[in-house]
Coordinates of C-alpha atoms and ligand atoms in Angstrom, one line a residue:
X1 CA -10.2 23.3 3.5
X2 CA -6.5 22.7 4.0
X3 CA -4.7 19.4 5.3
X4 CA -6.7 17.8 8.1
X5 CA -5.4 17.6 12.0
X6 CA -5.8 13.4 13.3
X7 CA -8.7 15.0 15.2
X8 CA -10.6 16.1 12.2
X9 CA -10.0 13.2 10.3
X10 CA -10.9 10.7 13.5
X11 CA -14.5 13.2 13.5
X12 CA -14.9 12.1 9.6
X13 CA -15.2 8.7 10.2
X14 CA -17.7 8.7 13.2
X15 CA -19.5 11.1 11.2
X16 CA -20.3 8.9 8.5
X17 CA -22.1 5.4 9.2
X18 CA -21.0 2.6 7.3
X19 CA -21.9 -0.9 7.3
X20 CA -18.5 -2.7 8.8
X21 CA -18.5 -6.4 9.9
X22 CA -16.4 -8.1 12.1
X23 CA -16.3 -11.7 13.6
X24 CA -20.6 -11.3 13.3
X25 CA -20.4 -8.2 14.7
X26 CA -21.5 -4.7 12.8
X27 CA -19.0 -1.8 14.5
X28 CA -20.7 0.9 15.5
X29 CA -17.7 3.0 15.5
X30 CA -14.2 2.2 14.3
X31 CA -12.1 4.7 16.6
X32 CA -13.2 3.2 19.4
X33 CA -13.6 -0.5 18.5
X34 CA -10.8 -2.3 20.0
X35 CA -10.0 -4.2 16.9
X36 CA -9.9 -1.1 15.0
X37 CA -8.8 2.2 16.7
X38 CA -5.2 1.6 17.2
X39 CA -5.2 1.5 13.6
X40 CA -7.1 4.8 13.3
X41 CA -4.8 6.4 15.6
X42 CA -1.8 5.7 13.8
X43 CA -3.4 7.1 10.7
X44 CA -4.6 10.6 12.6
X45 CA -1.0 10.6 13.8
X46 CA -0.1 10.8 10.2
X47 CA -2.6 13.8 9.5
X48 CA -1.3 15.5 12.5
X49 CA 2.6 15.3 11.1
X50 CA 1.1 17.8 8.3
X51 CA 0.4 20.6 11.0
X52 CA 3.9 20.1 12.9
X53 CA 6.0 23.3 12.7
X54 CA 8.9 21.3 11.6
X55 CA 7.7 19.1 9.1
X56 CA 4.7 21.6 7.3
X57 CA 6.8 22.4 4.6
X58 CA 8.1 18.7 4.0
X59 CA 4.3 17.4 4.5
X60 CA 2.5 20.0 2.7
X61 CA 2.3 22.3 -0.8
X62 CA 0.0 25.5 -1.5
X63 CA -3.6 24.5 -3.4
X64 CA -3.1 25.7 -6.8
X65 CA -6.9 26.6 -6.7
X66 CA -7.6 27.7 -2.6
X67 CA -4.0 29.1 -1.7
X68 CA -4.5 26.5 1.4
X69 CA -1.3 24.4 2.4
X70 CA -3.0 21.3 1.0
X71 CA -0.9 17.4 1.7
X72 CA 1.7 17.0 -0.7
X73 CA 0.8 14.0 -1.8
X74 CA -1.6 15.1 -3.9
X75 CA 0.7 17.5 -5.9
X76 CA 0.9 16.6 -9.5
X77 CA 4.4 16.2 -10.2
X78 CA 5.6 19.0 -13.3
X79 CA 9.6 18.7 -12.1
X80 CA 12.0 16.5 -10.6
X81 CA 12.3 18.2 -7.6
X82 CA 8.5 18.4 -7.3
X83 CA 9.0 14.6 -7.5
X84 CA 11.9 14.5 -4.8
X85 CA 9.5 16.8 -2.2
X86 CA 6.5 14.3 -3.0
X87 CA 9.2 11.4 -1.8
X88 CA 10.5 12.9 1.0
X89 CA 6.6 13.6 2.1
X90 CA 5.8 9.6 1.6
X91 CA 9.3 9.0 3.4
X92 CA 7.8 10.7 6.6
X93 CA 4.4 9.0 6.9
X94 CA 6.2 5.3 5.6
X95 CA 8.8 6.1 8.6
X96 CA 6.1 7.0 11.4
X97 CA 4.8 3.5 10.5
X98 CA 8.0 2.1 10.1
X99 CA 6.5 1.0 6.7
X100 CA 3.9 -1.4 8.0
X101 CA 0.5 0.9 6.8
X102 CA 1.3 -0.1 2.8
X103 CA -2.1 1.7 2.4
X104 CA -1.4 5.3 3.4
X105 CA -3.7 7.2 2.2
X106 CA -0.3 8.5 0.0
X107 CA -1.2 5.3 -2.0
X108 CA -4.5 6.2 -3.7
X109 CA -3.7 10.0 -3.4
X110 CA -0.7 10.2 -5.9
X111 CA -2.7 7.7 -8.0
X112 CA -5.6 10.3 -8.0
X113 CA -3.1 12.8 -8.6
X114 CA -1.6 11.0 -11.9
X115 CA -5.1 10.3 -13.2
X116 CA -6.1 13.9 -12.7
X117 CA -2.7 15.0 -14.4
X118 CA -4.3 13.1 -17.3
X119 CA -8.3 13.6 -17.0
X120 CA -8.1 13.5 -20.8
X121 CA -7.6 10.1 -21.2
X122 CA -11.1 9.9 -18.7
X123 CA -12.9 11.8 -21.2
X124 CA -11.9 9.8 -25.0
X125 CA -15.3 8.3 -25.4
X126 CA -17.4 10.4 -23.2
X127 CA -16.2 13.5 -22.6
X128 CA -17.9 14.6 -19.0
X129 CA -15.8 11.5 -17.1
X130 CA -12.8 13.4 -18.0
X131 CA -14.6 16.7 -15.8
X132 CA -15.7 13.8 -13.3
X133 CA -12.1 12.7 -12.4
X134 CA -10.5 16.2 -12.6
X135 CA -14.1 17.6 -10.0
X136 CA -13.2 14.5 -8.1
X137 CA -9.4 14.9 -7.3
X138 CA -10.1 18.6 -6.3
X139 CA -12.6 17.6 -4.1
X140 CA -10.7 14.7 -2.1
X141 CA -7.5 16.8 -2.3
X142 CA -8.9 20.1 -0.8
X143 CA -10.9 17.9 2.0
X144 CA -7.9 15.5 2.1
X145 CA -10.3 12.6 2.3
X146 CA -8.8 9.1 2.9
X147 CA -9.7 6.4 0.3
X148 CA -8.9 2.8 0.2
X149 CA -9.3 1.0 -3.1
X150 CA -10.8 -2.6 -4.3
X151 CA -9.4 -3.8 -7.8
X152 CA -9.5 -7.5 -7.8
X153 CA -13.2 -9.5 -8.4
X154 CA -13.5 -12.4 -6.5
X155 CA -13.7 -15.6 -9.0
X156 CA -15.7 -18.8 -8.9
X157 CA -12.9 -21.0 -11.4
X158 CA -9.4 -20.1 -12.9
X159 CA -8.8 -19.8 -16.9
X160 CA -5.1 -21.2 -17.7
X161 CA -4.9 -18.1 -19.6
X162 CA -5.1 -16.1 -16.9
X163 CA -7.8 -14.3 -18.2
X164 CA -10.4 -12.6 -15.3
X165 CA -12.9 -15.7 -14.9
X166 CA -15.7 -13.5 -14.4
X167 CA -19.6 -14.0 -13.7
X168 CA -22.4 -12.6 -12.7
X169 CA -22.7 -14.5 -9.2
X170 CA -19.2 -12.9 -7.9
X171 CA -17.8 -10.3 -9.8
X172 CA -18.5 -6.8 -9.8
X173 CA -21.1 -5.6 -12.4
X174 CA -23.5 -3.1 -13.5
X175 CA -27.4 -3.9 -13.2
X176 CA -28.6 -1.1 -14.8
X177 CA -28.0 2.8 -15.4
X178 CA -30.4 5.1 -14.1
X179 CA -30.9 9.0 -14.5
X180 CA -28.8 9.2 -11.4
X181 CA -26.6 6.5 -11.7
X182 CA -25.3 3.1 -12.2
X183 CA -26.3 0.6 -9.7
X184 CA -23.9 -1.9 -9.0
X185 CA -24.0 -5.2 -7.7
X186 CA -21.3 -8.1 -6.7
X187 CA -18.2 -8.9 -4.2
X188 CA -14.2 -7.2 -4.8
X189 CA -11.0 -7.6 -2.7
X190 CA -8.9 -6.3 -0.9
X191 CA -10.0 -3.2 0.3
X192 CA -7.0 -2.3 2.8
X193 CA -7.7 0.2 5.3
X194 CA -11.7 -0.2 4.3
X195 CA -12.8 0.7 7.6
X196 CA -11.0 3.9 8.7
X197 CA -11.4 5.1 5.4
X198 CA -14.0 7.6 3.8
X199 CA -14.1 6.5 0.3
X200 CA -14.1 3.6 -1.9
X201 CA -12.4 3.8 -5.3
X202 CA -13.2 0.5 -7.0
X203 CA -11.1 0.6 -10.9
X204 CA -8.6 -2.4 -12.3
X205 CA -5.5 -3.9 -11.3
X206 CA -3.1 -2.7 -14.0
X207 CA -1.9 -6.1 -14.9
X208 CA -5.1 -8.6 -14.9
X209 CA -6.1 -7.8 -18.3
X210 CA -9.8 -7.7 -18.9
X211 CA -11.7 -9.5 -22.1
X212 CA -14.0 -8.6 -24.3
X213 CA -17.2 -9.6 -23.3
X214 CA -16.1 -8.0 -19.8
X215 CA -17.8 -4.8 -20.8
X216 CA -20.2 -5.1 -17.4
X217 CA -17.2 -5.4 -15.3
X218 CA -15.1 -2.6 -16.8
X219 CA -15.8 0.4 -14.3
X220 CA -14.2 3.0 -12.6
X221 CA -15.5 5.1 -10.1
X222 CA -15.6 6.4 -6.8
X223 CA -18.0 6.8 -3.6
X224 CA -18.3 7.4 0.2
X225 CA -18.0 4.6 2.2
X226 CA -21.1 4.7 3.7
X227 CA -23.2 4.6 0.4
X228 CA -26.1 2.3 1.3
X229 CA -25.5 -1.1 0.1
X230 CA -21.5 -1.2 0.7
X231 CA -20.7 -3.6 3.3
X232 CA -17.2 -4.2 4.2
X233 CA -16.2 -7.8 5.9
X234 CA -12.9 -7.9 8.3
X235 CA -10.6 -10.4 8.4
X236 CA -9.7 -11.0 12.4
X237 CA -7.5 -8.1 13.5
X238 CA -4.5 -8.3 14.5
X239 CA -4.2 -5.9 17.1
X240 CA -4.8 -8.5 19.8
X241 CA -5.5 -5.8 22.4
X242 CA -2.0 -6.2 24.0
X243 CA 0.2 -3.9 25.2
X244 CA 3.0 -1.9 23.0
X245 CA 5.2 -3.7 25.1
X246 CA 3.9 -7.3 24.2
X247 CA 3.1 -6.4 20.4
X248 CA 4.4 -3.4 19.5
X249 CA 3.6 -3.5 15.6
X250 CA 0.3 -4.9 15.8
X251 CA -1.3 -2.7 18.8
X252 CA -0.5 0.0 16.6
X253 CA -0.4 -0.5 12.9
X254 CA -3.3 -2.5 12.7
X255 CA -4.9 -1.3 8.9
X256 CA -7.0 -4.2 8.3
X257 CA -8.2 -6.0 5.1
X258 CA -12.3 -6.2 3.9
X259 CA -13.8 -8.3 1.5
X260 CA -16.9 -5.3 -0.2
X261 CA -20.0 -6.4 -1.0
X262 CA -22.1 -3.9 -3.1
X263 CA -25.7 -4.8 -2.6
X264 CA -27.5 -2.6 -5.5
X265 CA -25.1 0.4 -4.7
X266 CA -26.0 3.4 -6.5
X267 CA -23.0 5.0 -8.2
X268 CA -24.1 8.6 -9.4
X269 CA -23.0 9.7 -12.8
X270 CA -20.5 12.9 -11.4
X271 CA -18.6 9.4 -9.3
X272 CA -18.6 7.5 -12.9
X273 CA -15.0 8.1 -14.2
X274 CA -14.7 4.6 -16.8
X275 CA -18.0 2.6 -17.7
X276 CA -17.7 -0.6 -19.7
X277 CA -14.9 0.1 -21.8
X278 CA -12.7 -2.5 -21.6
X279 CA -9.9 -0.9 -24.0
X280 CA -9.6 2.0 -21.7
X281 CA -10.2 0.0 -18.3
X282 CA -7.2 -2.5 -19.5
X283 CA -5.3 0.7 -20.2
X284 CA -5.5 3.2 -17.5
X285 CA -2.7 2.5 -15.4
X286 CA 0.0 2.4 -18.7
X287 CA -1.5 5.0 -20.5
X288 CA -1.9 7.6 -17.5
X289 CA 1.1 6.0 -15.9
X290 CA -0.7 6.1 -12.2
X291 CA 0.9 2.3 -12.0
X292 CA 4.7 4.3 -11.8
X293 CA 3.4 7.0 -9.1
X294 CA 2.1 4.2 -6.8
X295 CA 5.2 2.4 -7.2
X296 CA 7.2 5.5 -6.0
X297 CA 4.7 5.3 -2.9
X298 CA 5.5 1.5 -2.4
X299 CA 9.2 2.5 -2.9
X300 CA 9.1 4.9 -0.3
X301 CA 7.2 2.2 2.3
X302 CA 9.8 -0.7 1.3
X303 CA 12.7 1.7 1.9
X304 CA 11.2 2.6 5.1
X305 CA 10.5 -1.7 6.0
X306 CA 14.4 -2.5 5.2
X307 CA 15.4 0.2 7.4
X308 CA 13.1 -1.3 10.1
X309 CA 14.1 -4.5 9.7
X310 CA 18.0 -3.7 9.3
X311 CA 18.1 -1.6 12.5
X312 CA 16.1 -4.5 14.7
X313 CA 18.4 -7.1 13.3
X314 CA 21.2 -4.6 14.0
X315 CA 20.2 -4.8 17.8
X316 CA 19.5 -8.5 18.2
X317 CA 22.9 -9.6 16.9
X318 CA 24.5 -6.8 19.5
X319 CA 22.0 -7.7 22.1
X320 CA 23.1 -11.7 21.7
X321 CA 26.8 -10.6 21.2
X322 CA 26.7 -12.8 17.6
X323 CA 27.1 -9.5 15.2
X324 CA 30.9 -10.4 14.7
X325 CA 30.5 -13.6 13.7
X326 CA 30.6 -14.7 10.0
X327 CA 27.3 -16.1 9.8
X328 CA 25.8 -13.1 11.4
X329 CA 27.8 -10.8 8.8
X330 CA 26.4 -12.8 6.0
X331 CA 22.9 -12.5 6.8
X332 CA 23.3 -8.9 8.0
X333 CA 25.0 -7.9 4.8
X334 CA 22.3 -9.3 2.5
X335 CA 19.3 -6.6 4.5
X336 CA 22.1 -3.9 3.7
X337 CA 21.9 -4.6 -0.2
X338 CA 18.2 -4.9 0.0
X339 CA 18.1 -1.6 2.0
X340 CA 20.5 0.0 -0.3
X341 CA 18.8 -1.6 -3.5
X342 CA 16.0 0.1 -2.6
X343 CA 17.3 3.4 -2.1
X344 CA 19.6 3.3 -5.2
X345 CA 16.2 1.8 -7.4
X346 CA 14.3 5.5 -6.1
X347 CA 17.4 7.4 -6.7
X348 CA 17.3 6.4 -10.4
X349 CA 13.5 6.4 -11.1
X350 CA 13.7 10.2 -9.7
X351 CA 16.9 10.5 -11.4
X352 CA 15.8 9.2 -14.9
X353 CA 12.4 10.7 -14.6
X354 CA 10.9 12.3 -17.4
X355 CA 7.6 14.1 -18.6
X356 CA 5.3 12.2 -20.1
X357 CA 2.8 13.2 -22.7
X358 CA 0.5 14.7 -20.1
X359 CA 2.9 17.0 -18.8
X360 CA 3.4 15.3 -15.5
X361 CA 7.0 14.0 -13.9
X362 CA 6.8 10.4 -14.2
X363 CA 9.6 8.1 -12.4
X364 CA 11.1 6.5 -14.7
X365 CA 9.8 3.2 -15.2
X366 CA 12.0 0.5 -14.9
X367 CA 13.7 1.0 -11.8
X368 CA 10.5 1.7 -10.0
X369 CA 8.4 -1.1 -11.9
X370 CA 11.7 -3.2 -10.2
X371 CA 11.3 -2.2 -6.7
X372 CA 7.6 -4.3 -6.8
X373 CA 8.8 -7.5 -8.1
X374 CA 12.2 -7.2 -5.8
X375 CA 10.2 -7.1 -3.0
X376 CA 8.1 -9.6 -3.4
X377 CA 11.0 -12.5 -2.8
X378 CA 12.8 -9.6 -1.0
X379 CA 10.8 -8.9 2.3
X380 CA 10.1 -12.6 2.9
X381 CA 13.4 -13.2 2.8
X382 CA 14.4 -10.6 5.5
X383 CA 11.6 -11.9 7.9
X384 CA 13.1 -15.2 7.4
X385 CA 16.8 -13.7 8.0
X386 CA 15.4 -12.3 11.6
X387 CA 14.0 -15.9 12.3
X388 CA 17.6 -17.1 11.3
X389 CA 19.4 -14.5 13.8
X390 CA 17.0 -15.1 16.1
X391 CA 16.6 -18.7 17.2
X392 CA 15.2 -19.5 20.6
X393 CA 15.2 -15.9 21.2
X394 CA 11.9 -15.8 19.7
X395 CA 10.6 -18.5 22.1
X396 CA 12.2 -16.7 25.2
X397 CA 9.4 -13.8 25.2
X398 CA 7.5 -13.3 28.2
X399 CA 5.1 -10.7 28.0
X400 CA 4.8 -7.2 29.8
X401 CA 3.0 -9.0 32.7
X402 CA 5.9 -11.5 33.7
X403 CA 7.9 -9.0 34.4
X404 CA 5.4 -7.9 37.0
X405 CA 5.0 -11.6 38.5
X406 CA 6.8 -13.9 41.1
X407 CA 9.0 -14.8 38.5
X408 CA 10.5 -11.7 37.8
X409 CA 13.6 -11.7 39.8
X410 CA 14.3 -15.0 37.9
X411 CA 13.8 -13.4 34.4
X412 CA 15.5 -10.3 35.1
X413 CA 18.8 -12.1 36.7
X414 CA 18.8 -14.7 33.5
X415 CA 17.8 -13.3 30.8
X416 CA 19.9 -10.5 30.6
X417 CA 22.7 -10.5 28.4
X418 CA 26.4 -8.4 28.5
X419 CA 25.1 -5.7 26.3
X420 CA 21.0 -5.4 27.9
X421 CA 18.9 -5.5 30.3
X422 CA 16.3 -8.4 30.1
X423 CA 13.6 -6.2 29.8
X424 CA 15.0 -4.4 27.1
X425 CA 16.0 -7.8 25.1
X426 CA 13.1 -8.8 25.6
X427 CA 10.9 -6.0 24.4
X428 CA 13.3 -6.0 21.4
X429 CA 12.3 -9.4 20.5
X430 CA 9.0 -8.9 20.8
X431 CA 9.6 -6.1 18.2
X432 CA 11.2 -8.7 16.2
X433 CA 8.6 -11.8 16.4
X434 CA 6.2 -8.7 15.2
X435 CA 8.1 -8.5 12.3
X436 CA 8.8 -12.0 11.8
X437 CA 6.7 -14.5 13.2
X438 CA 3.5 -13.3 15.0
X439 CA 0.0 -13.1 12.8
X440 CA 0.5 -9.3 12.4
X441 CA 4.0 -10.3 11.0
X442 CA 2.6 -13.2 8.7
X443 CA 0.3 -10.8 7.1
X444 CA 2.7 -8.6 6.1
X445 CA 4.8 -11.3 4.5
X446 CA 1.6 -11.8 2.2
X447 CA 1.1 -8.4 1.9
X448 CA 4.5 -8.2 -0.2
X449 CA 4.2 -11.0 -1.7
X450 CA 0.8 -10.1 -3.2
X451 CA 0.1 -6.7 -3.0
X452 CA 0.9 -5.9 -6.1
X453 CA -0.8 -8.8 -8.2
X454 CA 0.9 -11.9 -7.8
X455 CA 4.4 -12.6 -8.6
X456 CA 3.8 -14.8 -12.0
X457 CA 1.7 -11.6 -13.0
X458 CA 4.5 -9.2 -12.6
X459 CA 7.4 -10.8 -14.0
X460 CA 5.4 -11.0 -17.3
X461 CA 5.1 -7.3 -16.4
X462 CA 9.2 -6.7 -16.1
X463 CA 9.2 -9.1 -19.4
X464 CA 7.2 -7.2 -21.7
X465 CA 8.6 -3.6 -20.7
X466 CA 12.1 -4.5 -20.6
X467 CA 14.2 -3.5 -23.5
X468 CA 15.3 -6.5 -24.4
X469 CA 16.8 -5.4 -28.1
X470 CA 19.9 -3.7 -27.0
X471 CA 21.2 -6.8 -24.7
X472 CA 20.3 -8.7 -27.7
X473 CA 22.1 -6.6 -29.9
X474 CA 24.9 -6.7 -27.8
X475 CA 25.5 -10.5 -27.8
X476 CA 24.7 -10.4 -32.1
X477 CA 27.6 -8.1 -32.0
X478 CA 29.7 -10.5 -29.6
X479 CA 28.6 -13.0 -31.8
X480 CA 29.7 -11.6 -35.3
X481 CA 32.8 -10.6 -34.1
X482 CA 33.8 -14.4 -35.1
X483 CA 33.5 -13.8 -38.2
X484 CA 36.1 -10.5 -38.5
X485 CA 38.7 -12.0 -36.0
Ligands
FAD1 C1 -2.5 -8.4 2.6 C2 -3.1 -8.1 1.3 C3 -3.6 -6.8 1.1 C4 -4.1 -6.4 -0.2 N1 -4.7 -5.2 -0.3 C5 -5.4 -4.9 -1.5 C6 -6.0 -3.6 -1.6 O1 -6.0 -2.8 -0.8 N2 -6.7 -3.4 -2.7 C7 -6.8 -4.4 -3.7 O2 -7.5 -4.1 -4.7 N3 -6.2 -5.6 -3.6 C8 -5.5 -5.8 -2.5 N4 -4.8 -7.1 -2.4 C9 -5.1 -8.1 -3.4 C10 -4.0 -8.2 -4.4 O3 -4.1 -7.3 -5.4 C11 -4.2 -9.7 -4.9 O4 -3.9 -10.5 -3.8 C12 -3.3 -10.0 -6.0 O5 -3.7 -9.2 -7.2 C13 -3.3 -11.4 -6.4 O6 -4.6 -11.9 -6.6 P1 -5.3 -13.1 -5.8 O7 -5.0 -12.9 -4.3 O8 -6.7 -13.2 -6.2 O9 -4.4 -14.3 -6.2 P2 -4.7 -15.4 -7.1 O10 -5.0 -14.9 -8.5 O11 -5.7 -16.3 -6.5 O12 -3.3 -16.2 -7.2 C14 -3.0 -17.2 -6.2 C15 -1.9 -18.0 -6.7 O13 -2.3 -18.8 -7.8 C16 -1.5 -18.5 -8.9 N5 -2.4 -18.3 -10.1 C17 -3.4 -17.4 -10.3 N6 -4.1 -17.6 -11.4 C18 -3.6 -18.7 -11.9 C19 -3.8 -19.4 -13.1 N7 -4.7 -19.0 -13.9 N8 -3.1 -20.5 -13.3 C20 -2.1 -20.9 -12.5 N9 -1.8 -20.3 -11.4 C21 -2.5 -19.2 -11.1 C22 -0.8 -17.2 -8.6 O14 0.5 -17.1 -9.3 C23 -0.7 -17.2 -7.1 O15 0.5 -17.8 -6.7 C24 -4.2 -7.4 -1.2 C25 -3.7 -8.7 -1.0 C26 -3.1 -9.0 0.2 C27 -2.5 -10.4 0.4

C-alpha cells in the first residue's frame, strides 16, 4: 500500500478499539474526542503533505519491494544524500508543526528503519527475531502505520547507582511464554502520541543501562494498540477546547502523553524482536546505531522550534518597538546562535556521516549526539528569553471573545501599538504565552528537558563518547614543550 492520505490514517484509528483513559473516562473515539482530535488532525495533515504535488518527491521514495511511493522516512539511509532527502522529509513534517509534535511518527520510523538496516544484530542468539524485525519494518513501512513507543519502567525506589530499580509490582515483565507468545504484564512511560497511534513498540532507553538479573525485563517487541490488555492513561490535555485564536499551539498540536498498563498482554512470537537478553537489550541503540537516526529526527524538530521561537520573538520586539534596543539585541542574538547551532550541528553530522558496519549512512555521531544534550538547557532558555521580551505583554491577552464584547472599542483604541493592530498583537502574544507560559507551553519545556533521558544521564553519555585523547595529547604536548624551550 503506498503512503497513507490524513483520511486513511484518521479511518485506522476508529477502526481499531483500544482501551484509552482520560480524566475517568474511556474514549470511545480519539478523532472526535475533544481532548484528542485536534491532535489527530494535525497528524493526518502530515500524511496528507505526502500526496501534495509539490512536496511527493520531498515526502516520499519508491518501495524497494512494491515499486509504491512509500514515506521517506522509512528509507534506510546507503548515501549521504539519501541522508540529506530523509532530512529535508523530517524538516517538512517538524515545520507543519512548527516542531511542537516531537513524536512524529518520523521518530520511531527511522528508528525502525536503522534496526531493520541491521536485523542481524536481532537474530545473534536466536536467529528468527532477526526475520521478525526485518517482516516487521516491511509491514509498518508499506502500511505506513503510526507507532508511539514506551522505554522507561516506572520504579518503586532509586539505586544511587543509577541502576533500573526494577520489581515485579511496577516494571514491565514477562509471566510466561506460551506457543503463541509471551504474555506480559506491568506499567511503562511515556508513551507520546499513545492514543492516535496504531502500535506500541515497547524496547530500552539507550542510556539506562539494564543489570543482570534484569533478564525478565529485557524485551523488545512490538504490537497493535488495541491488543487486549493494553490500557493507555492520559495526562489532562492541553488542548483546552479554545479557539486558534486564543491558543493557537495547543488547539492544534495537542499529542498527548499515556502512562501503559499491560494487563496479561499477549505478545506473539513473529512481534518478539529481543527476549531477556540483557547484553543485547543494553546494546541495541549503540550497536545498531538507531540512537544517531532519532537524533537526526530530534535535530530536524529542534531546528524547526528555534525557527519558531526566533521568528515570534522577531515580531514581539517589532510589535512593542524594543528590537533596537541593546537588551533586546542581546536576548535576540542568543535564539540566533541556538538557531544556527542547530543547523550547523545537522550540517556536520550529514557532513561527517559515514557507513557503518551494516551498510547504512549513519550521522555522524558527535554532533548529532550534541544537538540532545544542547537542547536540553537550550529550549528552556529560549522560552524564558520570550518571557524576558515579553513582560506585561503576556498579562495583556484577552481572548478571541473580548474582541467581540462592549469592551472592544476600548481594547482596539489602546492596545494597539505604532507597528499593529491590537488584534494582531494580541493574537501574536497569545502565540507567544503558547510557547512560553501556558500548560501546553510548560509541557514542552519538560519535554526537552527529558525527552531524551534526563540530563545527568546524557552528559555521562557525551563523556564516555567523546575523544578525549587528542585534547589530552594536545595539552601533554603544550606541556613538554617546557622542557625543549
Ligand atoms: C513530555 C515527555 C514526553 C516523553 N515521551 C516519552 C515517550 O514517548 N516514550 C518514552 O519511552 N519516554 C518518554 N518520556 C520519558 C523520558 O524518556 C523520561 O522522562 C526520561 O528518560 C527521564 O526519566 P524519568 O522521567 O523517570 O526521570 P527520573 O529518572 O525520575 O529523573 C528525575 C530527576 O531525578 C534525577 N535522578 C534520577 N535518578 C537518580 C538517582 N539515582 N540519583 C539521583 N538523582 C537521580 C534525574 O537526574 C532527574 O533530574 C517523556 C518524558 C516527558 C517529560
Amino acid at each position: 500500500m503506498p503512503a497513507r492520505t490524513g483520511q486513511e490514517y484518521m479511518k485506522g484509528l476508529q477502526e481499531q478499539p483500544r482501551e484509552i483513559w482520560l480524566r475517568g473516562e474511556r474514549i470511545a473515539d480519539v478523532t472526535t474526542h475533544p481532548a484528542l482530535a485536534n491532535g489527530a488532525r494535525t497528524i493526518a495533515a502530515l500524511y496528507d503533505m505526502q500526496h501534495d504535488p509539490a512536496l511527493r518527491d520531498d515526502m516520499t521514495y519508491v518501495s524497494p519491494t512494491t515499486g509504491d511511493r512509500v514515506g521517506l522516512s522509512f528509507i534506510i539511509p546507503r548515501t549521504k544524500e539519501e541522508l540529506e532527502r530523509r532530512r529535508v522529509m523530517m524538516l517538512h513534517w517538524a515545520r507543519r508543526s512548527c516542531g511542537m509534535m516531537g513524536r512524529s511518527p518520523d521518530f520511531m520510523n527511522v528508528t525502525f528503519a536503522a534496526w531493520a538496516g541491521a536485523a542481524e544484530f536481532f537474530g545473534r542468539n536466536r536467529p528468527e527475531f532477526a526475520e521478525n524485525l526485518r517482516r516487521y519494518y516491511e509491514y509498518i513501512r508499506e502500511n505506513d502505520l503510526t507507532l508511539t513507543h514506551s522505554l522507561i519502567n516506572l520504579q518503586r525506589n532509586r539505586t544511587v547507582t543509577g541502576v533500573p530499580s526494577l520489581s515485579h509490582e511496577a516494571a514491565l515483565h514477562v509471566v510466561r511464554e506460551t506457543d503463541a507468545g509471551i504474555i506480559v504484564r506491568g506499567a511503562r512511560i511515556l508513551a507520546t502520541l499513545g492514543p492516535l497511534s496504531d502500535e506500541i513498540a515497547v524496547y530500552s532507553p539507550r542510556l539506562s543501562q539494564m543489570a543482570e538479573g534484569h533478564s525478565p525485563y529485557a524485551l523488545n517487541f512490538a504490537i497493535p494498540c488495541g491488543t487486549p490488555g493494553v490500557k493507555f492513561l492520559c495526562r489532562e490535555s492541553f488542548d483546552l477546547g479554545r479557539s486558534h485564536f486564543d491558543h493557537p499551539l495547543g488547539s492544534r498540536f495537542e499529542e498527548m502523553d499515556c502512562v501503559v498498563f499491560f494487563d496479561d498482554v499477549l505478545v506473539p512470537w513473529e512481534r518478539v524482536f529481543t527476549l531477556g537478553d540483557v547484553g543485547m537489550i543494553n546494546a541495541t541503540a549503540h550497536t545498531t546505531h538507531s540512537t544517531r537516526h532519532s537524533a537526526h529526527q530530534g535535530a530536524a524538530k529542534n531546528l524547526a522550534k528555534c525557527e519558531l521561537v526566533l521568528g515570534v520573538a522577531l515580531l514581539m520586539t517589532q510589535t512593542l518597538g524594543n528590537a533596537h534596543l541593546p537588551h533586546s539585541e542581546e536576548r535576540l542574538s542568543e535564539l540566533m546562535v541556538h538557531t544556527e547551532v542547530m543547523r550547523a550541528c545537522i550540517r556536520a553530522a550529514e557532513a561527517d556521516a559515514a557507513l557503518d558496519e551494516w551498510g547504512v549512512m549513519c550521522p555522524a555521531a558527535l554532533p548529532i549526539e550534541i544537538t540532545r544534550n544542547l537542547f536540553m538547557t537550550a529550549y528552556p532558555r529560549m522560552a524564558e528569553i520570550l518571557q524576558l521580551l515579553g513582560s506585561s505583554s503576556f498579562m495583556i491577552l484577552p481572548s478571541e471573545a473580548d474582541f467581540q464584547s462592549p469592551l472592544a472599542p476600548e481594547i482596539e483604541q489602546y492596545l494597539a501599538t505604532d507597528t499593529a493592530s491590537a488584534r494582531d498583537r494580541v493574537k501574536l502574544f497569545r502565540l507567544a504565552w503558547d510557547i512560553a507560559g501556558s500548560a501546553f507551553g510548560s509541557r514542552q519545556v519538560l519535554y526537552e528537558r527529558f525527552f531524551a533521558s534526563d540530563p545527568l544521564t546524557r552528559a555521562r553519555a557525551i563523556n564516555a563518547m567523546y575523544p578525549k585523547e587528542e585534547a589530552v595529547a594536545r595539552i601533554q604536548e603544550f606541556l613538554a614543550r617546557d622542557n625543549e624551550e
